[in-house]
Short mmCIF file of C-alpha atoms in Angstrom, two decimals:
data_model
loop_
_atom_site.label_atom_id
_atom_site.label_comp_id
_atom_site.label_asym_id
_atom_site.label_seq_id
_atom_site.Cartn_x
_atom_site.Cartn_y
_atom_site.Cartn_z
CA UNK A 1163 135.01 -91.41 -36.12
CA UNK A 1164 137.92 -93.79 -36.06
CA UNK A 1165 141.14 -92.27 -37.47
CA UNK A 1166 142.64 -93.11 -40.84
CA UNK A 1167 146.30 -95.22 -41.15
CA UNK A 1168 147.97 -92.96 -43.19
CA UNK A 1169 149.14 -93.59 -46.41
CA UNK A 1170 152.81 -93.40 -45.45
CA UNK A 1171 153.96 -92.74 -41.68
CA UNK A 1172 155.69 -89.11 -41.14
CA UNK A 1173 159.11 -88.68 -39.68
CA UNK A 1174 160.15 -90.15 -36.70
CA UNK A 1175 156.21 -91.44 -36.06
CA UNK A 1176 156.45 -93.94 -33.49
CA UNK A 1177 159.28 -91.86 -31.52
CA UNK A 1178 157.07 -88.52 -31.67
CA UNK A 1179 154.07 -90.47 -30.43
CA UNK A 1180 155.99 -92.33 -27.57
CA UNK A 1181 157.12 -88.64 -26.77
CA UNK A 1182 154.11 -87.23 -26.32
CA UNK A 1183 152.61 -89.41 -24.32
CA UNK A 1184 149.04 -89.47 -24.58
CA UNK A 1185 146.43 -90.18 -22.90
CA UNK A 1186 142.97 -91.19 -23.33
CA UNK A 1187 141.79 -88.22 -21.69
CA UNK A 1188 144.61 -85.42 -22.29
CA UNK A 1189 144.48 -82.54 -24.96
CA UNK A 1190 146.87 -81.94 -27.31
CA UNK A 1191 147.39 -79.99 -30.19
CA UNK A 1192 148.85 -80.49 -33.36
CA UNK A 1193 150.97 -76.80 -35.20
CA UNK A 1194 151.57 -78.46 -38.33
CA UNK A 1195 148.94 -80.72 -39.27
CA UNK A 1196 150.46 -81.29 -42.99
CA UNK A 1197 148.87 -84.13 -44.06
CA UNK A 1198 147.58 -85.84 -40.40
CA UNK A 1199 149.95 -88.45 -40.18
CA UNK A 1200 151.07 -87.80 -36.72
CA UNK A 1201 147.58 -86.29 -35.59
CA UNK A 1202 146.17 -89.73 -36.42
CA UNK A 1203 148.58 -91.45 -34.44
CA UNK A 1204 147.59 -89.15 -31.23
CA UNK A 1205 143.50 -89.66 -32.31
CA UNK A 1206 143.97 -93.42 -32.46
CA UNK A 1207 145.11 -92.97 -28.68
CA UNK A 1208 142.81 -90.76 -27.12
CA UNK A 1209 139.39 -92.06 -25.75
CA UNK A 1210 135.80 -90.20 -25.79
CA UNK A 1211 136.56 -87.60 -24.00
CA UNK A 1212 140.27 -86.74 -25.26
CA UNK A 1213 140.39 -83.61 -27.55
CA UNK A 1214 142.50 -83.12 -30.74
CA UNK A 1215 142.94 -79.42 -31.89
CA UNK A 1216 144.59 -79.05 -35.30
CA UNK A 1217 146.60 -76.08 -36.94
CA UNK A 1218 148.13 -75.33 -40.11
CA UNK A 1219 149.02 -72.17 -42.21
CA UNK A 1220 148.29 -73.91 -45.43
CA UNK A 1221 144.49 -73.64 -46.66
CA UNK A 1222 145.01 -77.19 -48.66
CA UNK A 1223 146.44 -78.89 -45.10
CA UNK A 1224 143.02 -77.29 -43.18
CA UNK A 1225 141.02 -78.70 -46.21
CA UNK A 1226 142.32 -82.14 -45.59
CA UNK A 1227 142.13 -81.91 -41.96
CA UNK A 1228 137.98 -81.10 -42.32
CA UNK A 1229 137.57 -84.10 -45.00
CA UNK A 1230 139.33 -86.28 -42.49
CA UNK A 1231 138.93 -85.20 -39.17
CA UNK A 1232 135.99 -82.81 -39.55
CA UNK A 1233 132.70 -84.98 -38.47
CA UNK A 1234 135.16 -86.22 -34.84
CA UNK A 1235 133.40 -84.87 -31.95
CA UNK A 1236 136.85 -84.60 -30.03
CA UNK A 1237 138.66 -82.49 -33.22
CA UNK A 1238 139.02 -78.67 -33.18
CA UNK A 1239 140.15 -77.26 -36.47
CA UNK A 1240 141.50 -73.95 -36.98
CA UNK A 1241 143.75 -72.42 -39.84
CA UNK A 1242 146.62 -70.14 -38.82
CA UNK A 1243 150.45 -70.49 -37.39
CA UNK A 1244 151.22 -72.05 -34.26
CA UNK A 1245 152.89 -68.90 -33.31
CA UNK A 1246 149.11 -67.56 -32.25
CA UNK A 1247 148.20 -71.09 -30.99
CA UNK A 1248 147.47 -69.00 -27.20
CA UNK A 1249 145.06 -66.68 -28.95
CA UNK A 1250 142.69 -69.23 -29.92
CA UNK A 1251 140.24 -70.43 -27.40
CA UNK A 1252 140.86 -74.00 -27.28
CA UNK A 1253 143.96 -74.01 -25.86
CA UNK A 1254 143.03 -71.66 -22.96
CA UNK A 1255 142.45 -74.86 -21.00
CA UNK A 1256 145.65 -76.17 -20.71
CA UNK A 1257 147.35 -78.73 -22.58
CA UNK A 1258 148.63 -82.42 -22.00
CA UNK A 1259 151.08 -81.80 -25.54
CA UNK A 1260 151.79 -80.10 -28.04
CA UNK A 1261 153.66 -81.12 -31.10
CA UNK A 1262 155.60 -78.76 -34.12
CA UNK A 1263 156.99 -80.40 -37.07
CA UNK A 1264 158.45 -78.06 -38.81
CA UNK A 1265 159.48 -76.74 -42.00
CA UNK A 1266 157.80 -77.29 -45.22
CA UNK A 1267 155.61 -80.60 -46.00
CA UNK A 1268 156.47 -83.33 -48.37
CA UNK A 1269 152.51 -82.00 -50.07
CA UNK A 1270 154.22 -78.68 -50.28
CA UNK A 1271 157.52 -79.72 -52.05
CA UNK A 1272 155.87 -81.94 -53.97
CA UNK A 1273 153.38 -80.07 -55.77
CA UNK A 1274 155.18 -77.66 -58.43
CA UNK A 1275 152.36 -75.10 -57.77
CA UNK A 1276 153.64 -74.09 -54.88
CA UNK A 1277 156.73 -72.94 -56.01
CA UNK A 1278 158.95 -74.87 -52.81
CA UNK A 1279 160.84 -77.24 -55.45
CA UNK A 1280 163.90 -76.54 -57.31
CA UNK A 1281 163.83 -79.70 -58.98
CA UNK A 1282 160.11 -79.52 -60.68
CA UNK A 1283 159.19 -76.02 -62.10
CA UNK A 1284 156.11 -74.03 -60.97
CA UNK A 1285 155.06 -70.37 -60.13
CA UNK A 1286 157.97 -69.20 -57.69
CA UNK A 1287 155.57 -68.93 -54.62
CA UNK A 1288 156.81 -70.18 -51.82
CA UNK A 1289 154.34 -69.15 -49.29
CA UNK A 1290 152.77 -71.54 -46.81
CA UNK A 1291 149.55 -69.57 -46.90
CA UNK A 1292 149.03 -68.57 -50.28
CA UNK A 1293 146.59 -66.01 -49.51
CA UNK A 1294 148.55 -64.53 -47.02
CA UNK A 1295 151.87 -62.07 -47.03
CA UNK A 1296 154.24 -61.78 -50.43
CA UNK A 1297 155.27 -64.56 -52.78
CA UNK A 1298 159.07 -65.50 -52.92
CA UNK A 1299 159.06 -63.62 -57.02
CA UNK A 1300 157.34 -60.24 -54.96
CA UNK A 1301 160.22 -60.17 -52.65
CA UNK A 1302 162.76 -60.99 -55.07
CA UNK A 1303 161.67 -58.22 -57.53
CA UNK A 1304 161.98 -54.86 -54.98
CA UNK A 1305 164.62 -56.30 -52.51
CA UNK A 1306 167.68 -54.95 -52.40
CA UNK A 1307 170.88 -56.95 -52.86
CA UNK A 1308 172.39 -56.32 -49.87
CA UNK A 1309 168.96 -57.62 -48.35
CA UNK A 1310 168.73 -60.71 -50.65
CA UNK A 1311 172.20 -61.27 -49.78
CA UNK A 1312 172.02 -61.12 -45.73
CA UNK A 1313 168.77 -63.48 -45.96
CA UNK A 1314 171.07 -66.02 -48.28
CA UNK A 1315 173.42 -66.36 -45.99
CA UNK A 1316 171.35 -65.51 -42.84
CA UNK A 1317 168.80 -68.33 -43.52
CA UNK A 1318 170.73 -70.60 -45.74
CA UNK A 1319 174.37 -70.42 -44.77
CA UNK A 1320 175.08 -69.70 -48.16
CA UNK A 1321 178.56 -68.69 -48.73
CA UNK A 1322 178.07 -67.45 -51.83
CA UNK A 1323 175.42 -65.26 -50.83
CA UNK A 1324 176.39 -61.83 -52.67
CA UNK A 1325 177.71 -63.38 -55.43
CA UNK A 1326 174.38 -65.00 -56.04
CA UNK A 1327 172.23 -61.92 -54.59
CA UNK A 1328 173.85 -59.69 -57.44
CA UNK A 1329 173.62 -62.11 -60.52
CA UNK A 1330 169.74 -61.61 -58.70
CA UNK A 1331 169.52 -58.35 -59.10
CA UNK A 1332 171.44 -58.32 -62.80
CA UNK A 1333 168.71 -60.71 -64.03
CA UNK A 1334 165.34 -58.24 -62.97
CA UNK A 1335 166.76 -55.84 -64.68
CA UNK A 1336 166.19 -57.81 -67.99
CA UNK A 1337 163.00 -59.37 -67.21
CA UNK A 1338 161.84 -60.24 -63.63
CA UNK A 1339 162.22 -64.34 -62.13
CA UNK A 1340 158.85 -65.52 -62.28
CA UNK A 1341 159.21 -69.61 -61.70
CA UNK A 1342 161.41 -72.13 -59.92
CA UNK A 1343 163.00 -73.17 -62.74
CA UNK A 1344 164.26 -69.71 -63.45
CA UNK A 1345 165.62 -69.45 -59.95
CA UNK A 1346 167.30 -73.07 -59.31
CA UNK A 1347 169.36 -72.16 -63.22
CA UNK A 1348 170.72 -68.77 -62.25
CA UNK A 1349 171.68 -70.15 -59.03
CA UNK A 1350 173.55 -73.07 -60.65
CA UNK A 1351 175.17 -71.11 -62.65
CA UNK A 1352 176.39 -69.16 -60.64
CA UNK A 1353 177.32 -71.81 -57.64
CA UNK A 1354 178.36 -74.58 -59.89
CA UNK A 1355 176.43 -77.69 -60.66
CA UNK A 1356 179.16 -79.92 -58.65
CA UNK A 1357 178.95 -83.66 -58.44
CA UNK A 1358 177.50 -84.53 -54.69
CA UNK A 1359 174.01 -85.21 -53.95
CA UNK A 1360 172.91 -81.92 -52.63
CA UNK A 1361 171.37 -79.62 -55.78
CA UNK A 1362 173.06 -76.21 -55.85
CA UNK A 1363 170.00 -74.05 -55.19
CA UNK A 1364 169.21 -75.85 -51.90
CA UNK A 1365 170.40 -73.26 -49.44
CA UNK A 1366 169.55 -70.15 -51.70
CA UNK A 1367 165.16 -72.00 -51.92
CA UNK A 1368 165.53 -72.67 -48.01
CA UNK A 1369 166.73 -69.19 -47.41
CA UNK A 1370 164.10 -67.34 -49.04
CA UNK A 1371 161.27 -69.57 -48.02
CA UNK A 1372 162.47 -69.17 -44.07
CA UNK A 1373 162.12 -65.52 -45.01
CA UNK A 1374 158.81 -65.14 -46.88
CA UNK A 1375 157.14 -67.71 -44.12
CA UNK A 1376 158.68 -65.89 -41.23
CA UNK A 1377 159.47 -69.04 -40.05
CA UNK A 1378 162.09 -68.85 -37.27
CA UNK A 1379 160.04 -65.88 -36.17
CA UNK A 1380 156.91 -68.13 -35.77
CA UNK A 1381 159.18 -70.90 -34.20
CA UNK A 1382 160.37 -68.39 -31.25
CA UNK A 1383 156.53 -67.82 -30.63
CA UNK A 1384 155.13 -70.84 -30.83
CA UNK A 1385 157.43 -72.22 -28.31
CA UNK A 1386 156.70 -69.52 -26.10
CA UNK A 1387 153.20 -69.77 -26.67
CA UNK A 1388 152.83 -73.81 -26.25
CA UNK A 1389 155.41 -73.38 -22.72
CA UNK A 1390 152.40 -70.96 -22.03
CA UNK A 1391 149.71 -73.37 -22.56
CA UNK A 1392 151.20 -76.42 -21.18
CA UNK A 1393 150.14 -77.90 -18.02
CA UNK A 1394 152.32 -79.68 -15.86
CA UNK A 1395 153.38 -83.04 -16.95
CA UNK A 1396 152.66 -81.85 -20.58
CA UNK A 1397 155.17 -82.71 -23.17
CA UNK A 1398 156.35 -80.44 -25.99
CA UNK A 1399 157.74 -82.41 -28.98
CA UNK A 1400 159.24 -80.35 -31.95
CA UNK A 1401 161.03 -81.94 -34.97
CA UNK A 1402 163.36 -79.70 -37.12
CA UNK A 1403 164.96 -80.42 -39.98
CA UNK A 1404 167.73 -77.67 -40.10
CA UNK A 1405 170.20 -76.30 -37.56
CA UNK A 1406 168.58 -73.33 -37.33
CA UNK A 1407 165.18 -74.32 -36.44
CA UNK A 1408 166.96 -77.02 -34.06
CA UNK A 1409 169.12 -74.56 -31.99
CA UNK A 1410 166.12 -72.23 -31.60
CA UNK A 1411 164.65 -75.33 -29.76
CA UNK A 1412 167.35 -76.48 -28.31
CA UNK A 1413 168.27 -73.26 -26.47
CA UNK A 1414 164.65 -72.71 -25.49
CA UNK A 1415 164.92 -75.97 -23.91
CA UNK A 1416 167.91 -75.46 -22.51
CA UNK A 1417 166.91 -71.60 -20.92
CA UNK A 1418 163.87 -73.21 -19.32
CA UNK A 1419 165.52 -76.44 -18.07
CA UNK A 1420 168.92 -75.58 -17.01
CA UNK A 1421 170.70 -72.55 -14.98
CA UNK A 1422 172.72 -70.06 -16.31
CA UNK A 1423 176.06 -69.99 -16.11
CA UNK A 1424 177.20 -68.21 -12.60
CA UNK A 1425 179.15 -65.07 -13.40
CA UNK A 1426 180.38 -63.53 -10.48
CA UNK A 1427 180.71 -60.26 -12.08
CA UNK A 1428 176.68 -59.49 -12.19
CA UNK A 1429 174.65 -59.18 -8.83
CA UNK A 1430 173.22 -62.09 -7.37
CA UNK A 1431 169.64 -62.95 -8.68
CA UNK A 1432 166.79 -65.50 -7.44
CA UNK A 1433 167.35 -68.56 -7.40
CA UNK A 1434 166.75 -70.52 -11.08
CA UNK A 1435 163.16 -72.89 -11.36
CA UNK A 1436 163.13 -74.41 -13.95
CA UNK A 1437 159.70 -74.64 -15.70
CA UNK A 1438 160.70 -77.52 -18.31
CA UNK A 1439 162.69 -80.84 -18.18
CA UNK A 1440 164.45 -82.14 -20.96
CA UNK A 1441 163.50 -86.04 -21.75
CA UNK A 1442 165.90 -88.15 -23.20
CA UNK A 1443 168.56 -86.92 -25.63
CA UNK A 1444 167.91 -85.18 -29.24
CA UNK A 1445 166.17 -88.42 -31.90
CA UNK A 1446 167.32 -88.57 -34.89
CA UNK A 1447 165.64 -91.04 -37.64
CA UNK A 1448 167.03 -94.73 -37.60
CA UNK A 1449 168.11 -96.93 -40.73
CA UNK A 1450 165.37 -98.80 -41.73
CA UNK A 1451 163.54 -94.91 -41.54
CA UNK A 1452 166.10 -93.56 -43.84
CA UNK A 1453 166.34 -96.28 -46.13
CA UNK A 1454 162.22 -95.43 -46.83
CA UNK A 1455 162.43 -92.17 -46.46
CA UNK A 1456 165.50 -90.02 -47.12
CA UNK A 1457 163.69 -86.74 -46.47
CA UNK A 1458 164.10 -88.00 -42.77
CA UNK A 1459 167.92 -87.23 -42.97
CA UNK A 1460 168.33 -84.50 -41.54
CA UNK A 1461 165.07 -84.51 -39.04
CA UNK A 1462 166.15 -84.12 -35.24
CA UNK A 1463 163.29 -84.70 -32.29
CA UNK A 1464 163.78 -82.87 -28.91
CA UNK A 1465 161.10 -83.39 -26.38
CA UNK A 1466 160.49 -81.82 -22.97
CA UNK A 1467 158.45 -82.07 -20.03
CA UNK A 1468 156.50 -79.32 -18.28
CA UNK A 1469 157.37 -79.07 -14.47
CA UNK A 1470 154.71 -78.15 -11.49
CA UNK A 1471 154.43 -74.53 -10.83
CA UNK A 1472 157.20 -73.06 -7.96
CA UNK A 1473 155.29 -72.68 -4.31
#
């Protein structure tokens, strides 16, 4: 089965695929399949004997990976988070690369239904897996508002995190938030509708889906899991799209690739090896990629290279 051109190419496409660097026989797997733009890229590249394997939390992501992928001899589908990625069987192999784009799926935001928007109104969801965990209006009903409040600003950097956490809690006690719409309005109200580009319910919608998806959680696993899986001269290539996400990577990175600071004040301790190498400096999206796709903004590549084993 020859792979499909997507319909549009996903962030940084040509950069993530240069990173990677595949070949015709090498395995690689693919966290967040999404919609398959960059897992085509990699199956266009890979010869008879390559293998794909593809994951995804969302059911709808796992359908389209079957319709489009399904009847490849060289594609292994499986639906579930990258953060397990060691557990399945595939993987136990080794792998040439493994790629994480992360964060929530243009689908995702663009489908009202499944409540990641605050600028089109649907059932306030927010869950990756549908079927799976509590829905953003769950949480929001029996949390407290100190809890609401920490995730706010935890998660979203939301400096108006109480204020917004108690006009929260005011609001269930008349009648419980049930859609997007609901949620984006109070917000608004109580941030301020200002004049930039940025809608006021931004950080409070990123906040709470981080939470419900576990997200940063799953991102500090996965990593682990693909530095696990890796074989030497594999690359890892992750693209985040907020600072959080970004310095979780960069700091794993960074604590597998470079030695700690000396401190003279603790005992002496083995020598560092470093089991990764950083390649190249952090990508971000160039004009012409902006200018076609603004969701591309704020997207920031690292890639790094396993190293042989120590003697």
């Amino acid at each position: 089965m020859t792979a499909q051109t997507p319909s549009h190419l996903p962030v940084m496409y040509a950069q993530t695929l240069d990173g990677l660097r595949v070949r015709r026989d090498g395995r690689y797997l693919d966290g967040t399949f999404g919609r398959g733009g960059h897992a085509a890229g990699v199956l266009e590249r890979l010869g008879p004997t390559g293998r794909l394997l593809l994951m995804d939390k969302d059911p709808e992501a796992i359908a389209e990976a079957e319709r489009r992928f399904g009847g490849d001899p060289r594609v292994a589908i499986r639906q579930g988070s990258f953060a397990a990625l060691a557990e399945w069987e595939e993987t136990a192999a080794g792998l040439d690369g493994v790629l994480f784009d992360l964060g929530v799926s243009s689908p995702q935001l663009d489908e009202a239904r499944r409540g990641f928007s605050f600028r089109q109104d649907g059932p306030l969801d927010m869950r990756m897996d549908p079927g799976s965990g509590e829905c953003a209006a769950e949480w929001l009903a029996r949390a407290s508002e100190r809890e609401i409040a920490d995730v706010l600003w935890k998660f979203g950097e939301e400096r108006m995190s109480r204020r917004i956490a108690r006009a929260i809690v005011a609001r269930r006690g008349e009648r419980p938030l049930t859609s997007t719409g609901e949620l984006a309005e109070l917000v608004a109200g109580v941030v301020g509708r200002g004049d930039g580009d940025r809608h006021p319910a931004t950080r409070t919608f990123q906040a709470i889906r981080i939470h419900v998806n576990r997200e940063l959680e799953d991102v500090e696993r996965g990593l682990a899991a693909a530095h696990a899986r890796l074989k030497p001269g594999g690359r890892l290539a992750v693209i985040s799209f907020h600072s959080l996400e970004d310095r979780l990577v960069k700091q794993f990175i960074a604590r597998h690739a470079k030695a700690p600071p000396a401190n003279r004040r603790l005992p002496e301790v083995r020598a560092f090896v470093p089991t990764l190498k950083i390649v190249g400096d952090a990508i971000r999206a160039d004009a012409a990629e902006l200018a076609a796709n603004p969701r591309a903004r704020s997207a920031v590549l690292r890639v790094a290279e396993k190293l042989e084993a120590a003697a």
